[in-house]
mmCIF file of C-alpha atoms in Angstrom:
data_model
loop_
_atom_site.group_PDB
_atom_site.id
_atom_site.type_symbol
_atom_site.label_atom_id
_atom_site.label_comp_id
_atom_site.label_asym_id
_atom_site.label_seq_id
_atom_site.Cartn_x
_atom_site.Cartn_y
_atom_site.Cartn_z
ATOM 1 C CA MET N 90 0.000 0.000 0.000
ATOM 2 C CA LYS N 91 1.375 3.386 -1.070
ATOM 3 C CA VAL N 92 0.477 6.527 0.870
ATOM 4 C CA VAL N 93 0.334 10.002 -0.698
ATOM 5 C CA ALA N 94 -0.130 13.036 1.566
ATOM 6 C CA VAL N 95 -1.369 16.242 -0.083
ATOM 7 C CA TYR N 96 0.003 18.715 2.411
ATOM 8 C CA SER N 97 1.074 22.315 2.866
ATOM 9 C CA VAL N 98 1.760 24.435 5.900
ATOM 10 C CA LYS N 99 -0.251 27.147 4.134
ATOM 11 C CA GLY N 100 -4.012 27.047 3.534
ATOM 12 C CA GLY N 101 -5.879 28.147 0.429
ATOM 13 C CA VAL N 102 -3.444 26.670 -2.085
ATOM 14 C CA GLY N 103 -5.689 24.145 -3.859
ATOM 15 C CA LYS N 104 -4.810 21.184 -1.658
ATOM 16 C CA THR N 105 -8.254 19.583 -1.496
ATOM 17 C CA SER N 106 -8.878 19.926 -5.237
ATOM 18 C CA ALA N 107 -5.557 18.219 -5.865
ATOM 19 C CA ALA N 108 -6.307 15.412 -3.414
ATOM 20 C CA VAL N 109 -9.707 14.660 -4.959
ATOM 21 C CA ASN N 110 -8.418 14.683 -8.520
ATOM 22 C CA LEU N 111 -5.348 12.621 -7.655
ATOM 23 C CA ALA N 112 -7.589 10.068 -5.965
ATOM 24 C CA TRP N 113 -9.785 9.853 -9.056
ATOM 25 C CA HIS N 114 -6.816 9.371 -11.392
ATOM 26 C CA ALA N 115 -5.273 6.779 -9.090
ATOM 27 C CA SER N 116 -8.560 4.867 -8.940
ATOM 28 C CA GLN N 117 -8.599 4.345 -12.703
ATOM 29 C CA LYS N 118 -6.019 1.565 -12.302
ATOM 30 C CA HIS N 119 -5.570 1.088 -8.550
ATOM 31 C CA ARG N 120 -7.822 0.375 -5.599
ATOM 32 C CA THR N 121 -7.746 3.809 -3.931
ATOM 33 C CA LEU N 122 -8.746 5.276 -0.571
ATOM 34 C CA LEU N 123 -9.007 8.994 0.160
ATOM 35 C CA TRP N 124 -8.853 9.901 3.854
ATOM 36 C CA ASP N 125 -10.196 13.397 4.507
ATOM 37 C CA LEU N 126 -8.198 14.496 7.555
ATOM 38 C CA ASP N 127 -9.319 18.110 7.343
ATOM 39 C CA PRO N 128 -12.226 18.770 9.751
ATOM 40 C CA GLN N 129 -13.638 21.240 7.204
ATOM 41 C CA GLY N 130 -14.481 18.204 5.069
ATOM 42 C CA GLY N 131 -13.839 19.698 1.638
ATOM 43 C CA ALA N 132 -12.868 16.420 -0.026
ATOM 44 C CA THR N 133 -15.813 14.624 1.588
ATOM 45 C CA PHE N 134 -18.164 17.241 0.150
ATOM 46 C CA LEU N 135 -16.610 17.250 -3.325
ATOM 47 C CA LEU N 136 -17.027 13.497 -3.616
ATOM 48 C CA GLY N 137 -20.637 13.626 -2.474
ATOM 49 C CA VAL N 138 -20.040 11.384 0.517
ATOM 50 C CA LYS N 139 -22.014 11.721 3.729
ATOM 51 C CA PRO N 140 -20.174 10.820 6.960
ATOM 52 C CA LYS N 141 -21.382 7.884 9.012
ATOM 53 C CA GLN N 142 -22.834 8.396 12.455
ATOM 54 C CA LYS N 143 -20.630 10.687 14.502
ATOM 55 C CA ALA N 144 -20.112 8.137 17.275
ATOM 56 C CA LYS N 145 -18.407 5.756 14.867
ATOM 57 C CA ALA N 146 -16.233 8.431 13.274
ATOM 58 C CA ASP N 147 -15.089 10.097 16.497
ATOM 59 C CA VAL N 148 -11.335 10.674 16.466
ATOM 60 C CA HIS N 149 -10.869 9.593 20.091
ATOM 61 C CA ALA N 150 -12.317 6.169 19.321
ATOM 62 C CA LEU N 151 -10.176 5.843 16.193
ATOM 63 C CA VAL N 152 -6.886 6.817 17.838
ATOM 64 C CA LYS N 153 -7.523 4.645 20.902
ATOM 65 C CA GLY N 154 -8.422 1.677 18.725
ATOM 66 C CA LYS N 155 -12.008 1.465 19.996
ATOM 67 C CA THR N 156 -13.230 1.909 16.421
ATOM 68 C CA ASP N 157 -11.429 0.311 13.478
ATOM 69 C CA LEU N 158 -10.548 2.571 10.584
ATOM 70 C CA ALA N 159 -12.258 0.065 8.286
ATOM 71 C CA ASP N 160 -15.567 0.787 10.040
ATOM 72 C CA VAL N 161 -15.658 4.369 8.737
ATOM 73 C CA VAL N 162 -14.667 3.650 5.115
ATOM 74 C CA ARG N 163 -17.368 4.663 2.649
ATOM 75 C CA SER N 164 -17.747 3.711 -0.996
ATOM 76 C CA THR N 165 -18.272 6.181 -3.846
ATOM 77 C CA GLU N 166 -19.808 5.966 -7.310
ATOM 78 C CA ASP N 167 -16.351 4.944 -8.522
ATOM 79 C CA LYS N 168 -16.087 1.249 -7.614
ATOM 80 C CA LYS N 169 -12.329 1.542 -7.071
ATOM 81 C CA LEU N 170 -12.449 4.701 -4.941
ATOM 82 C CA ASP N 171 -13.327 4.621 -1.247
ATOM 83 C CA VAL N 172 -13.397 7.515 1.228
ATOM 84 C CA ILE N 173 -12.925 7.977 4.947
ATOM 85 C CA PRO N 174 -15.075 11.081 5.502
ATOM 86 C CA ALA N 175 -13.992 14.032 7.605
ATOM 87 C CA HIS N 176 -15.440 14.522 11.067
ATOM 88 C CA ASP N 177 -15.764 17.559 13.334
ATOM 89 C CA SER N 178 -13.701 15.803 16.009
ATOM 90 C CA TYR N 179 -10.653 15.790 13.703
ATOM 91 C CA SER N 180 -9.937 19.283 15.005
ATOM 92 C CA ALA N 181 -8.738 17.498 18.176
ATOM 93 C CA LEU N 182 -6.390 15.102 16.381
ATOM 94 C CA ASP N 183 -3.286 16.789 17.783
ATOM 95 C CA VAL N 184 -4.578 16.433 21.340
ATOM 96 C CA GLU N 185 -5.481 12.777 20.804
ATOM 97 C CA LEU N 186 -2.119 11.972 19.235
ATOM 98 C CA ASP N 187 -0.316 13.699 22.077
ATOM 99 C CA GLY N 188 -1.906 11.208 24.456
ATOM 100 C CA THR N 189 -0.274 8.198 22.779
ATOM 101 C CA LYS N 190 3.161 6.668 23.338
ATOM 102 C CA ARG N 191 4.491 7.216 19.828
ATOM 103 C CA PRO N 192 2.289 9.905 18.277
ATOM 104 C CA GLU N 193 4.295 10.159 15.077
ATOM 105 C CA ARG N 194 3.510 6.496 14.306
ATOM 106 C CA GLN N 195 -0.230 6.531 14.942
ATOM 107 C CA LEU N 196 -1.503 7.300 11.423
ATOM 108 C CA ASP N 197 0.851 4.678 10.031
ATOM 109 C CA LYS N 198 -0.480 2.191 12.573
ATOM 110 C CA MET N 199 -4.110 3.035 11.862
ATOM 111 C CA LEU N 200 -3.666 2.646 8.111
ATOM 112 C CA ALA N 201 -1.944 -0.700 8.583
ATOM 113 C CA SER N 202 -5.020 -1.947 10.439
ATOM 114 C CA LEU N 203 -7.290 -1.596 7.390
ATOM 115 C CA SER N 204 -8.744 -4.993 6.583
ATOM 116 C CA LYS N 205 -9.732 -4.062 3.023
ATOM 117 C CA PRO N 206 -6.696 -3.870 0.740
ATOM 118 C CA HIS N 207 -5.979 -0.616 -1.073
ATOM 119 C CA ASP N 208 -3.149 0.002 -3.490
ATOM 120 C CA VAL N 209 -3.042 3.767 -2.952
ATOM 121 C CA VAL N 210 -4.128 5.936 -0.025
ATOM 122 C CA ILE N 211 -4.467 9.705 -0.528
ATOM 123 C CA LEU N 212 -4.435 11.871 2.606
ATOM 124 C CA ASP N 213 -6.117 15.269 2.319
ATOM 125 C CA CYS N 214 -4.338 17.066 5.148
ATOM 126 C CA PRO N 215 -5.174 20.221 7.097
ATOM 127 C CA PRO N 216 -2.630 23.057 6.810
ATOM 128 C CA GLY N 217 -0.177 23.983 9.531
ATOM 129 C CA MET N 218 2.797 22.540 11.391
ATOM 130 C CA SER N 219 1.845 20.294 14.292
ATOM 131 C CA LEU N 220 2.102 16.846 15.829
ATOM 132 C CA LEU N 221 -0.370 15.674 13.214
ATOM 133 C CA SER N 222 1.977 16.970 10.511
ATOM 134 C CA GLU N 223 4.749 14.748 11.882
ATOM 135 C CA ALA N 224 2.436 11.738 11.827
ATOM 136 C CA ILE N 225 1.385 12.541 8.255
ATOM 137 C CA LEU N 226 4.960 12.775 7.018
ATOM 138 C CA ARG N 227 5.855 9.543 8.799
ATOM 139 C CA ALA N 228 2.962 7.692 7.167
ATOM 140 C CA ALA N 229 3.555 9.047 3.658
ATOM 141 C CA ASP N 230 5.655 7.615 0.853
ATOM 142 C CA VAL N 231 5.179 10.810 -1.161
ATOM 143 C CA VAL N 232 4.208 14.313 -0.016
ATOM 144 C CA VAL N 233 2.493 16.404 -2.680
ATOM 145 C CA VAL N 234 2.880 20.140 -2.046
ATOM 146 C CA PRO N 235 0.650 22.609 -3.959
ATOM 147 C CA LEU N 236 2.407 25.927 -4.557
ATOM 148 C CA VAL N 237 0.654 29.151 -5.502
ATOM 149 C CA PRO N 238 3.283 31.304 -7.268
ATOM 150 C CA SER N 239 3.975 33.753 -4.440
ATOM 151 C CA PRO N 240 6.848 34.316 -1.977
ATOM 152 C CA LEU N 241 4.887 32.865 0.965
ATOM 153 C CA ALA N 242 3.964 29.736 -0.953
ATOM 154 C CA MET N 243 7.562 29.219 -1.996
ATOM 155 C CA ARG N 244 8.560 29.490 1.644
ATOM 156 C CA SER N 245 6.068 26.744 2.474
ATOM 157 C CA LEU N 246 7.985 24.366 0.199
ATOM 158 C CA ASP N 247 11.175 25.130 2.129
ATOM 159 C CA GLN N 248 9.355 24.467 5.405
ATOM 160 C CA VAL N 249 8.080 21.080 4.251
ATOM 161 C CA THR N 250 11.537 20.214 2.929
ATOM 162 C CA ASP N 251 13.105 21.125 6.275
ATOM 163 C CA MET N 252 10.585 18.967 8.152
ATOM 164 C CA VAL N 253 11.351 15.973 5.947
ATOM 165 C CA THR N 254 15.106 16.523 6.209
ATOM 166 C CA GLU N 255 14.884 16.450 10.002
ATOM 167 C CA MET N 256 13.302 13.004 9.948
ATOM 168 C CA LYS N 257 15.768 10.330 11.026
ATOM 169 C CA LYS N 258 14.314 7.630 8.780
ATOM 170 C CA GLY N 259 11.409 6.869 6.486
ATOM 171 C CA ARG N 260 11.663 10.176 4.659
ATOM 172 C CA PRO N 261 8.960 10.599 2.004
ATOM 173 C CA ARG N 262 9.691 11.966 -1.432
ATOM 174 C CA ILE N 263 8.485 15.511 -2.068
ATOM 175 C CA VAL N 264 6.554 16.377 -5.227
ATOM 176 C CA GLY N 265 5.736 20.063 -5.532
ATOM 177 C CA PHE N 266 3.573 21.518 -8.298
ATOM 178 C CA LEU N 267 2.222 24.948 -9.179
ATOM 179 C CA SER N 268 -1.395 25.565 -8.271
ATOM 180 C CA MET N 269 -3.922 28.313 -9.017
ATOM 181 C CA VAL N 270 -1.648 29.809 -11.670
ATOM 182 C CA ASP N 271 -2.860 33.015 -13.298
ATOM 183 C CA ARG N 272 -0.647 33.687 -16.316
ATOM 184 C CA ARG N 273 -1.969 37.233 -16.587
ATOM 185 C CA LYS N 274 0.266 37.996 -13.614
ATOM 186 C CA THR N 275 3.954 38.462 -14.330
ATOM 187 C CA ILE N 276 5.141 36.778 -11.145
ATOM 188 C CA HIS N 277 2.975 33.732 -11.873
ATOM 189 C CA ARG N 278 4.382 33.411 -15.394
ATOM 190 C CA ASP N 279 7.945 33.829 -14.202
ATOM 191 C CA VAL N 280 7.632 31.289 -11.385
ATOM 192 C CA ALA N 281 5.831 28.762 -13.601
ATOM 193 C CA ASP N 282 8.589 29.029 -16.196
ATOM 194 C CA THR N 283 11.559 28.854 -13.832
ATOM 195 C CA LEU N 284 10.712 27.004 -10.612
ATOM 196 C CA PRO N 285 10.580 23.457 -12.049
ATOM 197 C CA GLN N 286 14.102 23.961 -13.389
ATOM 198 C CA GLU N 287 15.396 25.530 -10.181
ATOM 199 C CA SER N 288 13.954 23.096 -7.630
ATOM 200 C CA LYS N 289 14.491 19.340 -7.691
ATOM 201 C CA HIS N 290 11.271 18.891 -5.746
ATOM 202 C CA VAL N 291 8.977 20.689 -8.224
ATOM 203 C CA ILE N 292 7.665 18.980 -11.336
ATOM 204 C CA ASP N 293 6.623 20.832 -14.481
ATOM 205 C CA VAL N 294 2.884 20.891 -13.780
ATOM 206 C CA ALA N 295 0.834 24.066 -13.461
ATOM 207 C CA VAL N 296 -2.847 23.854 -12.534
ATOM 208 C CA PRO N 297 -4.480 27.114 -13.678
ATOM 209 C CA ALA N 298 -6.758 29.318 -11.625
ATOM 210 C CA SER N 299 -9.938 28.295 -13.381
ATOM 211 C CA SER N 300 -13.685 28.400 -12.923
ATOM 212 C CA MET N 301 -13.607 24.734 -13.898
ATOM 213 C CA VAL N 302 -11.888 23.911 -10.604
ATOM 214 C CA GLU N 303 -14.525 25.902 -8.753
ATOM 215 C CA LYS N 304 -17.219 23.977 -10.643
ATOM 216 C CA MET N 305 -16.179 20.861 -8.748
ATOM 217 C CA GLY N 306 -18.213 22.265 -5.857
ATOM 218 C CA VAL N 307 -21.311 22.398 -8.058
ATOM 219 C CA GLU N 308 -20.849 19.013 -9.695
ATOM 220 C CA ARG N 309 -19.471 17.439 -6.503
ATOM 221 C CA ALA N 310 -17.112 15.390 -8.627
ATOM 222 C CA PRO N 311 -13.506 15.328 -9.912
ATOM 223 C CA ILE N 312 -12.919 17.499 -12.977
ATOM 224 C CA SER N 313 -12.185 14.609 -15.332
ATOM 225 C CA THR N 314 -15.685 13.216 -14.799
ATOM 226 C CA PHE N 315 -17.424 16.293 -16.224
ATOM 227 C CA ALA N 316 -14.736 18.184 -18.187
ATOM 228 C CA PRO N 317 -12.075 15.629 -19.195
ATOM 229 C CA ARG N 318 -10.614 17.774 -21.975
ATOM 230 C CA SER N 319 -10.223 20.931 -19.889
ATOM 231 C CA VAL N 320 -6.796 22.337 -19.059
ATOM 232 C CA PRO N 321 -7.127 21.671 -15.291
ATOM 233 C CA ALA N 322 -8.173 18.052 -15.916
ATOM 234 C CA LYS N 323 -5.122 17.485 -18.094
ATOM 235 C CA ALA N 324 -2.879 19.182 -15.518
ATOM 236 C CA TYR N 325 -4.124 16.930 -12.721
ATOM 237 C CA GLY N 326 -3.565 13.959 -15.005
ATOM 238 C CA GLU N 327 0.057 15.027 -15.472
ATOM 239 C CA LEU N 328 0.368 15.540 -11.721
ATOM 240 C CA TRP N 329 -0.769 11.962 -11.111
ATOM 241 C CA LYS N 330 1.824 10.716 -13.607
ATOM 242 C CA GLY N 331 4.519 12.504 -11.607
ATOM 243 C CA VAL N 332 3.242 11.123 -8.306
ATOM 244 C CA ARG N 333 2.883 7.637 -9.763
ATOM 245 C CA SER N 334 6.495 7.782 -10.921
ATOM 246 C CA ALA N 335 7.629 8.870 -7.449
ATOM 247 C CA LEU N 336 5.715 5.910 -5.988
ATOM 248 C CA SER N 337 7.275 3.528 -8.543
ATOM 249 C CA LEU N 338 3.848 2.196 -9.509
#
């Protein structure tokens, strides 16, 4: 089982859209699970999945092993794509992890307990730097980092790289890509043209700032299901190819 974490220390960079579209592309050939770790539940909403009863999804029960992760897995219209929906209690994940002996290993341990085999697991992660972030990086084989072409977003790549470098073992590979690119802006054009050549962690993929991405919220579906020939759909397809290569699938 390969684990891909879509993660950034910065919010509002197109993380959830990337996670949902990566999960869809992965599911075309691989049994895929998307785990929506963000309590805001964006990925859960975009895939049209309703959470199970709150008692079964409660993060305390999951972390303590009172509820198996398999019990909260939901199916989608795509037969090869399953989802673990977000839950309000995920906002307390840091607190729950802090109460365990080896917090950085808990997500890894929980994923290993899944009884239903999945080839690929996509983690849609909340932004920030926390104990949960450490657990996410420890569980991941590849960390996908969306980057809006701005100085702060570029700094977020350095922060993720530093976090991975500090890990003693089990370091995931980092795959950065440009997100929400508006080529009418000079800085966006310049960064999109130069960053993939300047950084070994950034692949040559630029997802445009597009109303088509926003339409996912209306269709409640990945872009390739309703606009397969659009520029964003093709960009997410190229992103999956880069991630797949990093996973050696």
